[in-house]
Amino acid sequence: MFKSGVGFLALFGLGWWLLGSSAFGGLMRQVLIAVGCAVTVGLMFAARRFLPSSAGGPFPVGRRRRFHQINGLQWLLIIVIAVVCRHVGEPVLVPPLVAVVVGLHFLPLAAVFEQPRLRIPAALVIASGAAGMTVWLTNGPDETVRLVVGLLSALSLWGTAVWTVAGAASAAGQGAGDEGSGGA
């Protein structure tokens, strides 16, 4: 589940969802949190059910090193963004800028994992950051910035997780169909 990336997509999607739901209060926020948790758990169960236990296989040393370098740089940039935005008194910019960094980190990962389809969540998460920046630049409320960035990023990551699981389920179904049509 984590080798395929679905576990990471589901959990980080939940993190973005929680950010987006922070724009609400009371019962609405509680419902959104419950929905986010249910989606995450559902994705995890679906990945466990439909993805082979070896999905993604073990990482070769070179890929693992490159993966760690990319993620290390991503986290360093996230820390810098948080510190600088807090220092200049604009913490509302943290989510949109982090979304851009997270989206950009998918681009080299697409090459590392030989998964060009990772360019799609890259573009979507970058777009969510740009949308949040647009809300901020047009003097939208901080809650709306968090809502736009959080929910769009969450839906992008969860959509990619669903796409991964559905592709594996479809391939498994086709494989079973091919076995059955092999005939007597």
Coordinates of N, CA and C in Angstrom, one line a residue:
M1 N 0.8 -1.2 0.0 CA 0.0 0.0 0.0 C 0.9 1.3 0.0
F2 N 1.9 1.3 0.8 CA 2.8 2.4 0.8 C 3.8 2.4 -0.3
K3 N 4.2 1.2 -0.8 CA 5.1 1.1 -1.9 C 4.5 1.6 -3.2
S4 N 3.2 1.4 -3.3 CA 2.4 1.9 -4.5 C 2.2 3.4 -4.4
G5 N 2.4 4.0 -3.2 CA 2.1 5.4 -3.0 C 0.7 5.7 -2.5
V6 N -0.2 4.7 -2.5 CA -1.5 5.0 -2.1 C -1.6 5.4 -0.6
G7 N -0.9 4.8 0.2 CA -0.9 5.1 1.6 C -0.5 6.5 1.9
F8 N 0.6 7.0 1.2 CA 1.1 8.3 1.3 C 0.0 9.3 0.8
L9 N -0.5 9.0 -0.4 CA -1.5 9.9 -1.0 C -2.7 10.0 -0.1
A10 N -3.2 8.9 0.5 CA -4.3 8.9 1.4 C -4.1 9.7 2.6
L11 N -2.9 9.5 3.3 CA -2.7 10.2 4.5 C -2.4 11.7 4.3
F12 N -1.6 12.0 3.3 CA -1.3 13.4 3.1 C -2.6 14.1 2.5
G13 N -3.4 13.4 1.8 CA -4.7 13.9 1.4 C -5.5 14.3 2.6
L14 N -5.5 13.4 3.7 CA -6.2 13.7 4.9 C -5.7 15.0 5.5
G15 N -4.4 15.2 5.5 CA -3.8 16.4 6.1 C -4.3 17.6 5.4
W16 N -4.3 17.6 4.1 CA -4.8 18.7 3.3 C -6.3 18.9 3.6
W17 N -7.0 17.8 3.7 CA -8.5 17.9 4.0 C -8.7 18.6 5.3
L18 N -7.9 18.2 6.3 CA -8.1 18.8 7.6 C -7.8 20.3 7.6
L19 N -6.8 20.7 6.8 CA -6.5 22.1 6.6 C -7.7 22.8 6.0
G20 N -8.2 22.3 5.0 CA -9.4 22.9 4.3 C -10.6 23.0 5.2
S21 N -10.8 21.9 6.0 CA -12.0 21.9 6.9 C -11.8 22.9 8.0
S22 N -10.6 23.4 8.3 CA -10.4 24.4 9.4 C -11.1 25.7 9.1
A23 N -11.5 25.9 7.8 CA -12.3 27.1 7.5 C -13.7 27.1 8.1
F24 N -14.1 25.9 8.6 CA -15.4 25.8 9.1 C -15.3 25.6 10.7
G25 N -16.5 25.7 11.3 CA -16.5 25.5 12.7 C -17.7 24.6 13.1
G26 N -17.7 24.2 14.4 CA -18.9 23.5 14.9 C -19.1 22.1 14.2
L27 N -20.4 21.8 14.0 CA -20.8 20.5 13.5 C -20.3 20.3 12.1
M28 N -20.3 21.3 11.3 CA -19.8 21.2 9.9 C -18.3 20.7 9.9
R29 N -17.5 21.3 10.7 CA -16.1 20.8 10.8 C -16.0 19.4 11.2
Q30 N -16.8 19.0 12.2 CA -16.7 17.6 12.7 C -17.2 16.7 11.6
V31 N -18.2 17.0 10.9 CA -18.7 16.2 9.8 C -17.6 16.0 8.7
L32 N -16.9 17.2 8.4 CA -15.9 17.1 7.4 C -14.7 16.3 7.8
I33 N -14.3 16.4 9.1 CA -13.3 15.6 9.6 C -13.6 14.1 9.5
A34 N -14.8 13.8 9.9 CA -15.3 12.4 9.8 C -15.3 11.9 8.4
V35 N -15.7 12.7 7.4 CA -15.7 12.3 6.0 C -14.3 12.1 5.5
G36 N -13.4 13.0 5.9 CA -12.0 12.9 5.5 C -11.3 11.6 6.1
C37 N -11.6 11.3 7.3 CA -11.1 10.0 7.9 C -11.7 8.8 7.2
A38 N -13.0 8.9 6.9 CA -13.6 7.7 6.2 C -13.0 7.5 4.8
V39 N -12.8 8.6 4.1 CA -12.2 8.5 2.8 C -10.8 7.9 2.9
T40 N -10.0 8.4 3.9 CA -8.6 7.9 4.0 C -8.6 6.4 4.4
V41 N -9.5 6.0 5.3 CA -9.5 4.6 5.7 C -10.0 3.7 4.5
G42 N -11.0 4.2 3.8 CA -11.5 3.5 2.6 C -10.5 3.3 1.6
L43 N -9.6 4.3 1.4 CA -8.5 4.2 0.4 C -7.5 3.2 0.9
M44 N -7.2 3.2 2.2 CA -6.3 2.2 2.7 C -6.8 0.8 2.5
F45 N -8.1 0.6 2.9 CA -8.7 -0.8 2.7 C -8.7 -1.2 1.3
A46 N -9.1 -0.2 0.4 CA -9.1 -0.6 -1.1 C -7.7 -0.9 -1.6
A47 N -6.7 -0.2 -1.1 CA -5.3 -0.5 -1.5 C -5.0 -1.9 -1.0
R48 N -5.3 -2.2 0.2 CA -5.0 -3.5 0.7 C -5.7 -4.6 0.0
R49 N -6.9 -4.3 -0.4 CA -7.7 -5.3 -1.1 C -7.3 -5.6 -2.5
F50 N -7.0 -4.5 -3.3 CA -6.8 -4.6 -4.7 C -5.4 -4.5 -5.2
L51 N -4.5 -4.0 -4.4 CA -3.1 -3.9 -4.8 C -2.3 -5.1 -4.3
P52 N -1.5 -5.7 -5.2 CA -0.7 -6.8 -4.7 C 0.2 -6.4 -3.6
S53 N 0.6 -7.3 -2.7 CA 1.4 -6.9 -1.6 C 2.8 -6.4 -2.0
S54 N 3.2 -6.8 -3.2 CA 4.5 -6.4 -3.8 C 4.4 -5.1 -4.6
A55 N 3.2 -4.5 -4.7 CA 3.0 -3.3 -5.5 C 4.1 -2.3 -5.3
G56 N 4.8 -2.0 -6.4 CA 5.9 -1.1 -6.4 C 7.2 -1.8 -6.2
G57 N 7.2 -3.0 -5.5 CA 8.5 -3.7 -5.3 C 9.4 -2.9 -4.5
P58 N 10.5 -3.6 -4.1 CA 11.5 -2.9 -3.3 C 12.3 -1.8 -4.1
F59 N 12.6 -0.8 -3.5 CA 13.3 0.3 -4.2 C 14.8 -0.1 -4.4
P60 N 15.3 0.0 -5.6 CA 16.7 -0.1 -5.8 C 17.4 1.0 -5.1
V61 N 18.7 0.8 -4.7 CA 19.4 1.8 -3.9 C 19.5 3.2 -4.5
G62 N 19.7 3.3 -5.8 CA 19.8 4.6 -6.5 C 18.5 5.3 -6.4
R63 N 17.4 4.6 -6.6 CA 16.0 5.2 -6.6 C 15.7 5.7 -5.2
R64 N 16.1 4.8 -4.2 CA 15.8 5.1 -2.8 C 16.5 6.4 -2.4
R65 N 17.8 6.5 -2.8 CA 18.6 7.7 -2.5 C 18.0 8.9 -3.1
R66 N 17.6 8.8 -4.4 CA 17.0 10.0 -5.1 C 15.7 10.4 -4.5
F67 N 14.9 9.4 -4.1 CA 13.6 9.6 -3.4 C 13.9 10.4 -2.1
H68 N 14.8 10.0 -1.3 CA 15.2 10.7 -0.1 C 15.7 12.1 -0.3
Q69 N 16.5 12.3 -1.4 CA 17.0 13.6 -1.7 C 15.8 14.5 -2.0
I70 N 14.9 14.1 -2.9 CA 13.8 14.9 -3.3 C 12.9 15.2 -2.1
N71 N 12.6 14.2 -1.3 CA 11.8 14.5 -0.1 C 12.5 15.4 0.9
G72 N 13.8 15.2 1.1 CA 14.5 16.0 2.0 C 14.5 17.5 1.6
L73 N 14.7 17.7 0.3 CA 14.6 19.1 -0.2 C 13.2 19.7 -0.1
Q74 N 12.2 18.8 -0.3 CA 10.8 19.3 -0.2 C 10.6 19.8 1.3
W75 N 11.0 18.9 2.3 CA 10.8 19.3 3.7 C 11.6 20.5 4.1
L76 N 12.8 20.6 3.6 CA 13.6 21.8 3.9 C 12.9 23.1 3.3
L77 N 12.4 23.0 2.1 CA 11.7 24.2 1.6 C 10.4 24.5 2.3
I78 N 9.7 23.5 2.8 CA 8.5 23.7 3.6 C 8.9 24.4 4.9
I79 N 10.0 24.0 5.5 CA 10.4 24.6 6.8 C 10.8 26.1 6.5
V80 N 11.5 26.3 5.4 CA 11.9 27.7 5.1 C 10.7 28.5 4.8
I81 N 9.7 28.0 4.1 CA 8.5 28.7 3.8 C 7.8 29.1 5.1
A82 N 7.6 28.1 6.0 CA 6.9 28.4 7.3 C 7.7 29.5 8.1
V83 N 9.0 29.4 8.2 CA 9.7 30.4 9.0 C 9.7 31.8 8.3
V84 N 9.9 31.8 7.0 CA 9.8 33.1 6.4 C 8.4 33.8 6.4
C85 N 7.4 33.0 6.2 CA 6.0 33.5 6.2 C 5.7 34.0 7.6
R86 N 6.1 33.3 8.6 CA 5.8 33.7 10.0 C 6.6 35.0 10.3
H87 N 7.9 35.0 9.8 CA 8.7 36.2 10.1 C 8.2 37.5 9.5
V88 N 7.6 37.3 8.3 CA 7.1 38.5 7.6 C 5.6 38.8 7.9
G89 N 5.1 38.0 8.8 CA 3.7 38.2 9.3 C 2.6 37.8 8.3
E90 N 2.9 36.9 7.5 CA 1.9 36.4 6.5 C 1.8 34.8 6.6
P91 N 1.4 34.3 7.7 CA 1.3 32.8 7.8 C 0.2 32.2 6.9
V92 N -0.7 33.0 6.4 CA -1.7 32.6 5.5 C -1.1 32.1 4.2
L93 N 0.1 32.5 3.9 CA 0.8 32.1 2.6 C 1.4 30.7 2.7
V94 N 1.5 30.2 3.9 CA 2.2 28.9 4.1 C 1.5 27.8 3.3
P95 N 0.2 27.6 3.4 CA -0.5 26.6 2.6 C -0.3 26.7 1.1
P96 N -0.6 27.9 0.5 CA -0.4 27.9 -0.9 C 1.0 27.7 -1.4
L97 N 2.0 28.2 -0.7 CA 3.4 28.0 -1.1 C 3.8 26.6 -0.9
V98 N 3.4 26.0 0.2 CA 3.7 24.6 0.5 C 3.0 23.7 -0.6
A99 N 1.8 24.0 -1.0 CA 1.2 23.2 -2.1 C 2.0 23.3 -3.4
V100 N 2.5 24.5 -3.7 CA 3.4 24.6 -4.9 C 4.6 23.7 -4.8
V101 N 5.3 23.7 -3.6 CA 6.4 22.9 -3.4 C 6.1 21.4 -3.5
V102 N 5.0 21.0 -2.8 CA 4.6 19.6 -2.9 C 4.3 19.2 -4.3
G103 N 3.5 20.0 -5.0 CA 3.3 19.7 -6.4 C 4.5 19.6 -7.3
L104 N 5.5 20.5 -7.1 CA 6.7 20.4 -7.8 C 7.5 19.2 -7.5
H105 N 7.4 18.7 -6.2 CA 8.2 17.5 -5.9 C 7.7 16.3 -6.6
F106 N 6.5 16.3 -7.1 CA 6.0 15.1 -7.8 C 6.7 15.0 -9.2
L107 N 7.2 16.1 -9.7 CA 7.8 16.1 -11.1 C 9.1 15.2 -11.1
P108 N 10.0 15.4 -10.2 CA 11.2 14.5 -10.3 C 10.8 13.1 -9.8
L109 N 9.8 13.0 -8.9 CA 9.4 11.7 -8.5 C 8.8 10.9 -9.7
A110 N 8.1 11.6 -10.6 CA 7.6 10.9 -11.8 C 8.7 10.2 -12.5
A111 N 9.9 10.9 -12.6 CA 11.0 10.3 -13.3 C 11.7 9.2 -12.5
V112 N 11.8 9.4 -11.2 CA 12.4 8.4 -10.3 C 11.7 7.1 -10.4
F113 N 10.3 7.2 -10.3 CA 9.5 6.0 -10.2 C 9.0 5.5 -11.6
E114 N 9.5 6.3 -12.6 CA 9.0 6.0 -14.0 C 7.5 5.9 -14.1
Q115 N 6.9 6.9 -13.5 CA 5.4 7.0 -13.4 C 5.0 8.4 -14.0
P116 N 5.0 8.6 -15.3 CA 4.7 9.9 -15.8 C 3.3 10.4 -15.4
R117 N 2.4 9.5 -15.0 CA 1.1 10.0 -14.5 C 1.2 10.8 -13.2
L118 N 2.3 10.8 -12.5 CA 2.5 11.6 -11.3 C 2.5 13.1 -11.7
R119 N 2.7 13.4 -13.0 CA 2.6 14.8 -13.4 C 1.2 15.4 -13.2
I120 N 0.2 14.6 -13.2 CA -1.2 15.0 -13.0 C -1.4 15.6 -11.6
P121 N -1.1 14.8 -10.6 CA -1.2 15.4 -9.2 C -0.3 16.6 -9.1
A122 N 0.9 16.5 -9.7 CA 1.8 17.7 -9.6 C 1.1 18.9 -10.1
A123 N 0.5 18.9 -11.3 CA -0.2 20.0 -11.9 C -1.4 20.4 -11.0
L124 N -2.1 19.5 -10.5 CA -3.3 19.8 -9.7 C -3.0 20.5 -8.4
V125 N -1.9 19.9 -7.7 CA -1.6 20.5 -6.4 C -0.9 21.9 -6.6
I126 N -0.1 22.0 -7.6 CA 0.4 23.4 -7.9 C -0.7 24.3 -8.2
A127 N -1.7 23.9 -9.0 CA -2.9 24.7 -9.3 C -3.6 25.1 -8.0
S128 N -3.7 24.2 -7.1 CA -4.4 24.5 -5.8 C -3.6 25.6 -5.0
G129 N -2.3 25.5 -5.1 CA -1.5 26.6 -4.4 C -1.7 27.9 -5.2
A130 N -1.7 27.9 -6.5 CA -1.9 29.1 -7.3 C -3.3 29.7 -7.0
A131 N -4.3 28.8 -6.8 CA -5.7 29.3 -6.5 C -5.7 29.9 -5.1
G132 N -5.0 29.3 -4.2 CA -4.9 29.9 -2.9 C -4.2 31.3 -2.9
M133 N -3.2 31.4 -3.7 CA -2.5 32.7 -3.8 C -3.4 33.7 -4.5
T134 N -4.2 33.3 -5.4 CA -5.1 34.2 -6.1 C -6.1 34.7 -5.1
V135 N -6.7 33.8 -4.2 CA -7.6 34.3 -3.2 C -7.0 35.3 -2.3
W136 N -5.7 35.0 -1.9 CA -5.0 36.0 -1.0 C -4.7 37.3 -1.7
L137 N -4.3 37.2 -3.0 CA -4.0 38.5 -3.7 C -5.3 39.3 -4.0
T138 N -6.4 38.7 -4.0 CA -7.7 39.4 -4.2 C -8.3 39.8 -2.8
N139 N -7.5 39.7 -1.8 CA -7.9 40.1 -0.4 C -9.0 39.2 0.1
G140 N -9.0 37.9 -0.3 CA -10.0 36.9 0.3 C -9.6 36.6 1.7
P141 N -10.5 36.2 2.5 CA -10.3 35.8 3.9 C -9.3 34.6 4.0
D142 N -8.6 34.6 5.1 CA -7.6 33.5 5.3 C -8.3 32.2 5.3
E143 N -9.5 32.1 5.8 CA -10.2 30.8 5.8 C -10.5 30.3 4.4
T144 N -10.7 31.2 3.5 CA -11.0 30.8 2.1 C -9.7 30.3 1.5
V145 N -8.6 31.0 1.8 CA -7.3 30.5 1.3 C -7.1 29.0 1.7
R146 N -7.3 28.8 3.0 CA -7.1 27.4 3.6 C -8.1 26.4 3.0
L147 N -9.3 26.9 2.8 CA -10.4 26.0 2.2 C -10.0 25.6 0.8
V148 N -9.6 26.6 0.0 CA -9.3 26.3 -1.4 C -8.1 25.4 -1.6
V149 N -7.0 25.8 -0.9 CA -5.8 25.0 -1.0 C -6.0 23.6 -0.4
G150 N -6.5 23.6 0.8 CA -6.7 22.3 1.5 C -7.6 21.3 0.7
L151 N -8.8 21.7 0.4 CA -9.7 20.8 -0.3 C -9.3 20.4 -1.7
L152 N -8.8 21.4 -2.4 CA -8.3 21.0 -3.8 C -7.1 20.1 -3.8
S153 N -6.2 20.3 -2.8 CA -5.0 19.4 -2.7 C -5.4 18.0 -2.3
A154 N -6.3 18.0 -1.3 CA -6.8 16.7 -0.8 C -7.5 15.9 -1.9
L155 N -8.4 16.6 -2.6 CA -9.1 15.9 -3.7 C -8.1 15.4 -4.8
S156 N -7.1 16.2 -5.1 CA -6.1 15.8 -6.1 C -5.4 14.6 -5.6
L157 N -4.9 14.5 -4.4 CA -4.2 13.4 -3.9 C -5.1 12.1 -3.8
W158 N -6.2 12.3 -3.2 CA -7.2 11.2 -3.1 C -7.6 10.7 -4.5
G159 N -7.8 11.6 -5.4 CA -8.1 11.2 -6.8 C -7.0 10.3 -7.4
T160 N -5.8 10.7 -7.2 CA -4.6 9.9 -7.7 C -4.6 8.6 -7.0
A161 N -4.9 8.5 -5.7 CA -4.9 7.2 -5.0 C -6.0 6.3 -5.6
V162 N -7.2 6.9 -5.8 CA -8.3 6.1 -6.4 C -7.9 5.6 -7.8
W163 N -7.3 6.5 -8.6 CA -6.8 6.1 -9.9 C -5.8 4.9 -9.8
T164 N -4.9 5.0 -8.9 CA -4.0 3.9 -8.7 C -4.6 2.6 -8.3
V165 N -5.5 2.6 -7.4 CA -6.3 1.4 -7.0 C -7.1 0.9 -8.1
A166 N -7.9 1.8 -8.7 CA -8.8 1.4 -9.8 C -8.0 0.7 -11.0
G167 N -6.8 1.3 -11.3 CA -6.0 0.7 -12.3 C -5.5 -0.7 -11.9
A168 N -5.2 -0.9 -10.7 CA -4.7 -2.2 -10.2 C -5.9 -3.2 -10.2
A169 N -7.1 -2.7 -9.8 CA -8.3 -3.6 -9.8 C -8.7 -3.9 -11.2
S170 N -8.6 -3.0 -12.1 CA -8.9 -3.3 -13.5 C -8.0 -4.3 -14.1
A171 N -6.7 -4.1 -13.8 CA -5.7 -5.0 -14.4 C -5.9 -6.4 -13.8
A172 N -6.2 -6.5 -12.5 CA -6.5 -7.8 -11.9 C -7.7 -8.4 -12.5
G173 N -8.7 -7.6 -12.8 CA -10.0 -8.2 -13.4 C -9.7 -8.6 -14.8
Q174 N -8.9 -7.9 -15.6 CA -8.5 -8.3 -16.9 C -7.7 -9.6 -16.9
G175 N -6.8 -9.7 -15.9 CA -6.0 -10.9 -15.8 C -6.8 -12.1 -15.5
A176 N -7.8 -12.0 -14.6 CA -8.7 -13.1 -14.3 C -9.6 -13.4 -15.5
G177 N -10.0 -12.4 -16.3 CA -10.8 -12.7 -17.5 C -10.0 -13.4 -18.5
D178 N -8.7 -13.0 -18.6 CA -7.8 -13.7 -19.6 C -7.6 -15.2 -19.2
E179 N -7.5 -15.5 -17.9 CA -7.3 -16.8 -17.5 C -8.6 -17.6 -17.8
G180 N -9.7 -17.0 -17.6 CA -11.0 -17.7 -17.9 C -11.2 -17.9 -19.4
S181 N -10.7 -17.1 -20.2 CA -10.9 -17.2 -21.7 C -9.9 -18.1 -22.3
G182 N -8.9 -18.6 -21.5 CA -7.9 -19.5 -22.1 C -8.5 -20.7 -22.7
G183 N -9.7 -21.1 -22.2 CA -10.4 -22.2 -22.8 C -9.9 -23.5 -22.5
A184 N -10.8 -24.5 -22.9 CA -10.4 -25.9 -22.7 C -9.8 -26.5 -23.8

